[in-house]
XYZ file of C-alpha atoms in Angstrom:
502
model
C 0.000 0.000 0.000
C 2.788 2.573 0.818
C 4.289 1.764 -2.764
C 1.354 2.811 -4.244
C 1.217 6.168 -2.693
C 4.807 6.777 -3.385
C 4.151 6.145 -6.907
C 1.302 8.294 -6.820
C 3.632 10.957 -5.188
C 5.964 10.155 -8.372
C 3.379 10.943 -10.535
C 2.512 14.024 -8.991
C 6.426 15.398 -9.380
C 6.672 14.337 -13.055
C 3.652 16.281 -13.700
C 5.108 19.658 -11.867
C 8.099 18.919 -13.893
C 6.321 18.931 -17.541
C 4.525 22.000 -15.813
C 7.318 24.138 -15.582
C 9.225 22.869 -18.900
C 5.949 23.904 -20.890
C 5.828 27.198 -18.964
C 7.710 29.654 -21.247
C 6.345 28.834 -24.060
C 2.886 29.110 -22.530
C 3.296 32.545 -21.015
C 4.481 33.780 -24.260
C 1.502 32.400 -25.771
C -1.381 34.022 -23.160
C 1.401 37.383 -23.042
C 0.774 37.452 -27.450
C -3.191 36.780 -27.165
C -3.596 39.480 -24.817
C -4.819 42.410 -26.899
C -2.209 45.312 -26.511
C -2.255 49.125 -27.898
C -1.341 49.482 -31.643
C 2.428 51.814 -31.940
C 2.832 54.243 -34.420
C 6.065 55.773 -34.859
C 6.472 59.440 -34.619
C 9.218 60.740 -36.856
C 8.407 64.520 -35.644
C 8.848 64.351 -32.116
C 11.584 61.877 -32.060
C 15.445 61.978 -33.196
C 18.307 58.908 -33.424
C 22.174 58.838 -34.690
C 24.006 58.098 -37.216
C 23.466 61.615 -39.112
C 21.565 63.411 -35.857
C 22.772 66.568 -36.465
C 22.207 68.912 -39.841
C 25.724 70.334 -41.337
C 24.630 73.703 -39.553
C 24.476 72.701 -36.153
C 20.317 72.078 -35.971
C 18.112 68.640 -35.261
C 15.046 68.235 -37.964
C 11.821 69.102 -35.916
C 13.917 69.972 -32.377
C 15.384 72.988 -31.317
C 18.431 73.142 -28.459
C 19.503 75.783 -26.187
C 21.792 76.911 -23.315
C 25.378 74.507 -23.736
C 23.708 71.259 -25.500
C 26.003 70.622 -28.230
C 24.536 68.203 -31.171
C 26.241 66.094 -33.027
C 26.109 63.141 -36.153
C 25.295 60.474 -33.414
C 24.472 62.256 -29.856
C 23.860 65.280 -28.196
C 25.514 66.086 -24.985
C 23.295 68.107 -23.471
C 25.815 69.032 -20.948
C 29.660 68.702 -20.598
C 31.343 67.703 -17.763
C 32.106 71.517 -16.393
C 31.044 73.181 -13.761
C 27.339 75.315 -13.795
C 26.007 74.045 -17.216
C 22.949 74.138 -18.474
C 21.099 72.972 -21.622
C 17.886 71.521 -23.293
C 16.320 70.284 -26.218
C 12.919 70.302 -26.823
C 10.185 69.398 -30.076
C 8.982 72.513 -32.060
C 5.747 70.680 -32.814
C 3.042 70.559 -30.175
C 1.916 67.010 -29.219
C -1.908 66.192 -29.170
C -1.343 62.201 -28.056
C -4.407 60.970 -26.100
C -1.951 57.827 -25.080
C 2.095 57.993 -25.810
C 5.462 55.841 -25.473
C 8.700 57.640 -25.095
C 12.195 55.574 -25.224
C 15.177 57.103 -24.210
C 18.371 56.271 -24.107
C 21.404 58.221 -22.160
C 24.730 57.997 -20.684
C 25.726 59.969 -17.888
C 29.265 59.761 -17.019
C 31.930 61.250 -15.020
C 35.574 60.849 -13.427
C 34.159 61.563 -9.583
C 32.449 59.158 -6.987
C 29.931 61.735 -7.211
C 28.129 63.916 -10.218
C 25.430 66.561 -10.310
C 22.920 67.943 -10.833
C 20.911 64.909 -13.139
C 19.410 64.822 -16.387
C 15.274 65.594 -16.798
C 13.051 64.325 -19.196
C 9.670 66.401 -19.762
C 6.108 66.643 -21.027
C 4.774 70.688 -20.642
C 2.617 72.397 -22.593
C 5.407 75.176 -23.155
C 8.610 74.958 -23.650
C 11.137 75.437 -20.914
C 14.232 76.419 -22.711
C 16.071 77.989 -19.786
C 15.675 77.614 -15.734
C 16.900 75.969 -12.493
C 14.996 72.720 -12.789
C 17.887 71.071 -14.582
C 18.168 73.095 -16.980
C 14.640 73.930 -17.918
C 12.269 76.234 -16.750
C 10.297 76.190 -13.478
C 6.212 76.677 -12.496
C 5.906 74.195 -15.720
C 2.369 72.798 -16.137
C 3.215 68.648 -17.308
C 5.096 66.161 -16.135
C 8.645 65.790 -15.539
C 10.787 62.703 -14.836
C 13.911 63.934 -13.150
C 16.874 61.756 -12.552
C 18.772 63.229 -9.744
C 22.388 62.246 -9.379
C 23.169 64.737 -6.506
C 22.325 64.337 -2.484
C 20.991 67.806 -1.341
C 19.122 66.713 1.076
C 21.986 64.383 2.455
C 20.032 61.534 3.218
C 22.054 59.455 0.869
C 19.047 58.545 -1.425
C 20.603 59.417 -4.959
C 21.148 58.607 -7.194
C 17.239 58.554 -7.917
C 14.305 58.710 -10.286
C 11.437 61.202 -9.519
C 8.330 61.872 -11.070
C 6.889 64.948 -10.170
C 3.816 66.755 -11.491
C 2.531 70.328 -12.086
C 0.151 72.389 -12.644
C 2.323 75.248 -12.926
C 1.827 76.874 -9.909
C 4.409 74.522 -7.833
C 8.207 75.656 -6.899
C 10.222 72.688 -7.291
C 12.113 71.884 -3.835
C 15.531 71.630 -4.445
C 17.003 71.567 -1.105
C 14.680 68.068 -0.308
C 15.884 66.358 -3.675
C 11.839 66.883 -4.523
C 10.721 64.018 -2.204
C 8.022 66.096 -0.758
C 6.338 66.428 -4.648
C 7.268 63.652 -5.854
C 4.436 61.226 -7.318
C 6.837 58.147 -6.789
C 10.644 57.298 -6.787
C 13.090 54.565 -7.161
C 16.622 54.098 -6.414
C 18.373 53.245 -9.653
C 22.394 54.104 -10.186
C 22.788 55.473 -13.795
C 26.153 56.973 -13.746
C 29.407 54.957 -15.687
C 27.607 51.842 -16.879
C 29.057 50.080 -19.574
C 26.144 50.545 -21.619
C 23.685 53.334 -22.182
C 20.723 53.573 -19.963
C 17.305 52.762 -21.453
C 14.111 54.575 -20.140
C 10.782 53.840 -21.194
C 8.239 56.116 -20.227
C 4.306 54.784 -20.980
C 1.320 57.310 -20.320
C -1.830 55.044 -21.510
C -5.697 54.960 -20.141
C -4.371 58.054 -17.484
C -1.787 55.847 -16.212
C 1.990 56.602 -15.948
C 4.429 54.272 -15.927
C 8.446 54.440 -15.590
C 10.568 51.318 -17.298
C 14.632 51.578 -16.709
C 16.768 49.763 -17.811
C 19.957 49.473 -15.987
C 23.127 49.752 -18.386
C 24.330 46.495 -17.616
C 23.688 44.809 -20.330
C 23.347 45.690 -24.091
C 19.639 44.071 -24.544
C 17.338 46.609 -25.471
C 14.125 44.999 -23.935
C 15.635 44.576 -20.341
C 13.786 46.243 -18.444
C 13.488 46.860 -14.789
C 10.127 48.426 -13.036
C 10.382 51.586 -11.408
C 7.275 53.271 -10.665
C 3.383 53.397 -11.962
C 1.268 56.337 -11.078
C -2.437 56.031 -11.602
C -5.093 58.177 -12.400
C -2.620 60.579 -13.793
C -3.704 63.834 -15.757
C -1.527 65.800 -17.761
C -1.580 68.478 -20.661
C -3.854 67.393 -23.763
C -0.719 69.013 -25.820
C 2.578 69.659 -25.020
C 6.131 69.826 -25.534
C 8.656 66.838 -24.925
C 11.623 68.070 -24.064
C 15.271 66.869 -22.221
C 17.448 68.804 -20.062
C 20.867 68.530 -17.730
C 22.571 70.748 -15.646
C 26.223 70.862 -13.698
C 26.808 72.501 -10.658
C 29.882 72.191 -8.060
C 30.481 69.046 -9.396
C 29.932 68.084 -13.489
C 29.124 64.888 -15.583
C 28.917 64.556 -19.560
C 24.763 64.231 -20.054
C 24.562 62.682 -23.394
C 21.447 61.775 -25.073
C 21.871 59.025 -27.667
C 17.911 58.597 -28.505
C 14.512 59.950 -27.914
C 11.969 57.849 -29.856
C 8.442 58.884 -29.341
C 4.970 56.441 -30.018
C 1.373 57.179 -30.274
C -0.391 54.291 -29.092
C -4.011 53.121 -29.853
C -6.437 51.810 -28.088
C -7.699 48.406 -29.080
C -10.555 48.852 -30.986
C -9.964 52.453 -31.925
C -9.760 53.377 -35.735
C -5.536 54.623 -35.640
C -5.086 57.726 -36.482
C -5.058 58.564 -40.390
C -1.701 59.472 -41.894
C -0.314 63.289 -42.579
C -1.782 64.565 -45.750
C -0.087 63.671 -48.877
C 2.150 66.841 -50.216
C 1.214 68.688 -52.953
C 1.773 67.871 -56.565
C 4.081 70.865 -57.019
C 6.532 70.469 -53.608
C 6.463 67.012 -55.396
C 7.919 67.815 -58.347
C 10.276 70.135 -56.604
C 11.676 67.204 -54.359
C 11.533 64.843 -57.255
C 14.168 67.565 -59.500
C 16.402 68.180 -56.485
C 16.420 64.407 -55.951
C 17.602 63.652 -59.156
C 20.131 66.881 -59.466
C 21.809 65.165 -56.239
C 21.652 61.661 -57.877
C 23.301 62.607 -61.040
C 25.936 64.725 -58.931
C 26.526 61.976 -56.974
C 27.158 59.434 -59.740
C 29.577 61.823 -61.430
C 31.031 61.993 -58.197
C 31.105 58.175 -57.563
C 32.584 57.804 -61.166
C 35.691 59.904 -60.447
C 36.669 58.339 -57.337
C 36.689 55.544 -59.058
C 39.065 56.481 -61.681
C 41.444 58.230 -59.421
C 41.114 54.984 -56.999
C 40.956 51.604 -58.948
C 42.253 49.452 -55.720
C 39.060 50.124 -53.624
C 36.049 49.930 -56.366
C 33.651 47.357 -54.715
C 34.650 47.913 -51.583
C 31.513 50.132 -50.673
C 28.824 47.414 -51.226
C 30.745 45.172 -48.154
C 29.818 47.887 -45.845
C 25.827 47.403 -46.016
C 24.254 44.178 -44.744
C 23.146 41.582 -47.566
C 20.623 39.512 -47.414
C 22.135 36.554 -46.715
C 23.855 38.203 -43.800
C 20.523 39.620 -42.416
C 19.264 36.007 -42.217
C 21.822 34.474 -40.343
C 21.739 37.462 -38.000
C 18.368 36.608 -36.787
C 18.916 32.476 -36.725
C 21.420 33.983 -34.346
C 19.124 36.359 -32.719
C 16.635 33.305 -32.554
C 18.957 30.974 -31.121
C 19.787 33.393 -28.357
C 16.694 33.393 -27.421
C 16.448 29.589 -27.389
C 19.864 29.649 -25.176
C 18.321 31.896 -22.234
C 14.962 30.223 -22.491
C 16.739 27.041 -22.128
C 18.453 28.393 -19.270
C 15.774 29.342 -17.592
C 14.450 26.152 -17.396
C 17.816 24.411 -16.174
C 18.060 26.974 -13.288
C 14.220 25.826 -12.713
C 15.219 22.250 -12.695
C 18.171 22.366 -10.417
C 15.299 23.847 -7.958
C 13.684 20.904 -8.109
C 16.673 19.128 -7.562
C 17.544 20.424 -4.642
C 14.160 20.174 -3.270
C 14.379 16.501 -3.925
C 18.081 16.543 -2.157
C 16.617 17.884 0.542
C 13.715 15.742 1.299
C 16.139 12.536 0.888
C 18.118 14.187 3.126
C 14.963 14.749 5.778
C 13.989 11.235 5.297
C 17.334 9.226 5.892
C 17.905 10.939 9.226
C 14.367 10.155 10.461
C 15.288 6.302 9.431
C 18.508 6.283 10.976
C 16.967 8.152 14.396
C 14.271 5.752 14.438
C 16.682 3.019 13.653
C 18.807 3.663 16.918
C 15.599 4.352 19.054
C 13.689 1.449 18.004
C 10.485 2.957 19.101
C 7.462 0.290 18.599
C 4.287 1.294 16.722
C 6.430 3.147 14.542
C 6.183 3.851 10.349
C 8.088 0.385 9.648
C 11.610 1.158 8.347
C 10.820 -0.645 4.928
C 8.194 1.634 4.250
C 10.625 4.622 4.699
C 13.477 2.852 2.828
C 11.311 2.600 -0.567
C 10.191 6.516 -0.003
C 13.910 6.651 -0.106
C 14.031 4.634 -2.972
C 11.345 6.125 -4.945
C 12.999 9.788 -4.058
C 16.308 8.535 -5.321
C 14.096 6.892 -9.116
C 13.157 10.852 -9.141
C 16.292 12.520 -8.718
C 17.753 10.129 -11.477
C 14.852 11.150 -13.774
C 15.837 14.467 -13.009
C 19.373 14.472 -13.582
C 19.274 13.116 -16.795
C 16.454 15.559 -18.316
C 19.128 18.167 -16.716
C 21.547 16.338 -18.995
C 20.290 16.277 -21.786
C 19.316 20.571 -21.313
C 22.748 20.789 -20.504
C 23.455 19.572 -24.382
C 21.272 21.325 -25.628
C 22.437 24.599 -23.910
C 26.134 23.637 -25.177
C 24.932 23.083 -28.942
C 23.231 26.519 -28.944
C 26.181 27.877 -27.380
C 28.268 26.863 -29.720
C 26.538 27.887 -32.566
C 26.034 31.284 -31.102
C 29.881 31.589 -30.440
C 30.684 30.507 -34.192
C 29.256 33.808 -35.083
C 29.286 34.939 -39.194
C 31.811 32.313 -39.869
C 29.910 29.242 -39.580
C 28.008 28.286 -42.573
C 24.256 27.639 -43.276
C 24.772 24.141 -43.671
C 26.476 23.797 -39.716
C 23.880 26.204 -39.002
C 20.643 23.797 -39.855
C 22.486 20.910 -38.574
C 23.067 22.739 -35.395
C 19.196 23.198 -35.384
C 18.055 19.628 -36.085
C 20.471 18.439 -33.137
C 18.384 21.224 -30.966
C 15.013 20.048 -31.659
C 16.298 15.937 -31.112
C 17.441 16.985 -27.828
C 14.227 18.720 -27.183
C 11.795 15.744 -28.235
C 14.225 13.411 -26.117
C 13.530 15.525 -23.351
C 9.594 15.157 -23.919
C 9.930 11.400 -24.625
C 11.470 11.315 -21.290
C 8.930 13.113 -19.294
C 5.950 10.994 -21.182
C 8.155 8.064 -20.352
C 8.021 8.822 -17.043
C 4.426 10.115 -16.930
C 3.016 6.697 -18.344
C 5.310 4.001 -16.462
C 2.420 3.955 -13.758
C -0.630 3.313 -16.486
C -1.436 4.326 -20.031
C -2.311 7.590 -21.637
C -5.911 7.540 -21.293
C -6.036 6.095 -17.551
C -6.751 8.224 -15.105
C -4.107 7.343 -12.087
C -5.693 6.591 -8.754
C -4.153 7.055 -5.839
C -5.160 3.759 -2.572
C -6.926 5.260 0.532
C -4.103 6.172 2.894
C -4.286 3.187 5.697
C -4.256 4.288 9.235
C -1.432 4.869 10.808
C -0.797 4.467 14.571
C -0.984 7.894 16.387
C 2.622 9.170 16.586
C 1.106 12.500 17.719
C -1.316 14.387 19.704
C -3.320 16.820 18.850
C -2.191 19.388 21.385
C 0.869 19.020 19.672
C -0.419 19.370 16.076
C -2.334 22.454 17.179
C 0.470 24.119 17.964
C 2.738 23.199 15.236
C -0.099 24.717 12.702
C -0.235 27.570 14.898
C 3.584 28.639 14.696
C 3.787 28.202 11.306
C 0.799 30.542 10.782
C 2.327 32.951 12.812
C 5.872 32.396 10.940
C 3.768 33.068 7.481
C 2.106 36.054 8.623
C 5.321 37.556 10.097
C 7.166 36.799 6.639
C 4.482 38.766 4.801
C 4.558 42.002 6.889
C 8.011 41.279 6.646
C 8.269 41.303 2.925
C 5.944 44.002 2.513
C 8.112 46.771 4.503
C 10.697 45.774 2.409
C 9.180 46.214 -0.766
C 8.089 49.350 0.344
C 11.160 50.627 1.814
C 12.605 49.841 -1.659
C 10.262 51.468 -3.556
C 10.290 54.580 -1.833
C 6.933 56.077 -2.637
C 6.037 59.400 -0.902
């Protein structure tokens, strides 16, 4: 009877098992079929290197003041010198019921310590010029301010504020703006080997703050930060970005600002601009083909005066070929961390496993040495044992055979460009064998105890002799209730404390 219930118990694992190898790929699945709003990119409000800046010194659609300096692939919108100041901000108003705003910065330094931070806004005016860094105060919009110096010297900063305005409010400098601030989070942005990534989301009157944290060069890495609801802002407005400097100085370099209008699902999107006019048409379409023409004559003479490097230019754009075997890479990069993921969940359930053998064989060998009578008998607990040890086998070679499959994809993804598409398919076909071997085991496993279509029942438990009293059980529930509880309020405060909302 007791080998019947430890099979059941078998059962039971295998089945958590193929629940967690199978939950990935579901999540992605329910994440896909949820509906989500439709992105349009804004070309107007938004501005990206290579070719940023216009041979005179402007950005298309922006316009920059105080000491931001643009350039073909950035603009720093402050160097690292003391009591700087500049801005750039879109000479189009907005009128975006819901919007997406990805920006990406790098604020660096020689010092421990830098000041004053970097701002990113949403006003309905402009603030070219002011102490808020950089911009102007008594703005009516939002503004997401991230604060690299302690004024307050409370040794919260660096930090990411949102504060709001209705243009009547004096920002309060010498409190770091914790007393306005609709929510914070402690994030360190300064010298990371990468840029910093922030994606700001107002949608349905709800604000919410995505960072990434420069550690890592994946764009979609994203860490929360804060999520203010029932948020009202300007119908139109300005987006803007600003730094300042004061005793101390950092370079404040934008790389980025890409702006999205999103869409409701179910709402008609927005119909495009107007199409320009048959005569600006033309015009274009002449000037186009005045700068083509110059351009071949120009490409022509090059070419005579330099016959060593003709073809030379086509290797530096991406063919076709190469795009394709950029994202098999891409894709099996994904498979790699996926696959990853689910090894670091099995070795969980390894040690869980470890753990309960572990529990098990000192309870035999105490009861062993005691030799109490009316007692679980020891053969009982030697095939839990047993059965334990069948599971931890099972598990150790599924965590095998992930382990191949993790060092195929790795070594296709560390062959890079040089590996052919040949190596590259065959690398694939050996993925997906290890894959259905690693399903064949879990059914394997699944139907050892009866066949696909029977349902598995488990024996009535028989009655055991009475190894306890209730007295004692009582309070053994209670503790642990009490232990729960405690861990809950315990979590909580720290969650909060982390947090930091005001």
């Amino acid at each position: 009877m007791a080998v019947s219930i430890e099979k059941c118990l078998i059962v039971a694992t295998r089945l958590l098992i193929l629940t967690l190898i199978f939950h990935l790929v579901s999540a992605d699945v329910v994440q896909s079929s949820q509906d989500s709003p439709h992105r349009r990119f804004e070309y107007k409000y938004s501005f990206k290197g290579p070719h940023l800046a216009q041979s005179d010194g402007t950005i298309p659609f922006w316009v920059h003041t105080g000491n931001a300096i643009p350039s073909s692939d950035q603009i720093r919108i402050t160097p690292s010198l003391r009591s700087q100041k500049g801005s750039v901000w879109t000479k189009n108003t907005a009128a975006f019921e819901n919007w997406e705003v990805e920006v990406t910065f790098r604020v660096s330094g020689r010092g421990r310590l830098g000041a004053d931070g970097l701002a990113i806004w949403y006003t309905s005016e402009q603030g070219l010029d002011g102490p808020v860094f950089g911009a102007a105060d008594l703005w009516n919009g939002l503004g997401i301010f991230f604060d690299s110096f302690d004024n307050d010297g409370k040794k919260n900063n660096p930090a990411v504020l949102i504060v709001g305005n209705n243009g009547k409010l004096i920002y309060d400098h010498q409190n770091d703006g914790s007393t306005q601030a609709l929510g914070t989070c402690l994030r360190d942005f300064r010298n990371k080997p990468y840029p910093v990534r922030a994606k700001i989301t107002y949608y349905q009157k709800s604000l919410t703050v995505m960072i990434n944290n420069g550690f890592t060069p994946d764009k979609d890495d994203y860490e929360f930060c804060a999520k203010i609801e029932n948020m009202h802002i300007p119908r139109e407005g300005h987006f803007g970005i600003s730094a300042a400097t004061g005793g101390l100085a950092d370079d404040h370099d934008v790389l980025s600002f890409l702006t999205f209008r999103l869409t409701e699902p179910g709402q008609k999107p927005p119909p495009p601009e107007a199409e320009i006019p048959k005569e600006e048409k033309d015009k274009y379409q002449e000037e186009f083909e005045s700068f083509r023409q110059e351009l071949d004559k120009k490409k022509e003479e090059f070419q005579k005066e330099h016959p060593d490097v003709q073809g030379e230019a086509e290797d530096l754009y991406e063919s076709v070929n190469d795009r394709e075997i950029r994202q098999v890479f891409e894709g099996q990069n994904r498979i790699h961390l996926e696959i990853k993921q689910l090894h670091r969940q099995l070795s969980m359930i390894l040690d869980e496993q470890r753990r309960y053998v572990s529990v098990v064989t000192d309870e035999i060998s105490r009861r062993g040495a005691q030799g109490q009578p009316g007692q679980i008998p020891t053969q009982e607990l030697d095939t839990i044992v047993t059965t334990q040890q069948e599971v931890m086998k099972s598990l150790n070679e599924i965590r095998g055979s992930l382990s191949d499959t993790m060092r195929q994809v790795g070594s296709v993804h560390n062959q890079g460009n040089s590996a052919g598409t040949y190596e590259t398919v065959q690398h694939f076909n050996d993925i997906k064998e290890h894959i259905h071997l690693v399903k064949r085991d879990l059914d394997h496993l699944i139907q050892r105890n009866g066949g696909p279509g029977e349902k598995t029942k488990c024996p009535d438990i028989p009655p055991f002799p009475s190894c306890l009293s209730t007295a004692h059980f009582i309070m053994f529930v209670a503790a642990q209730t009490v232990l729960f509880i405690g861990y809950i309020m315990y979590r909580s405060r720290q969650e909060a404390a982390a947090k930091k909302f005001f």
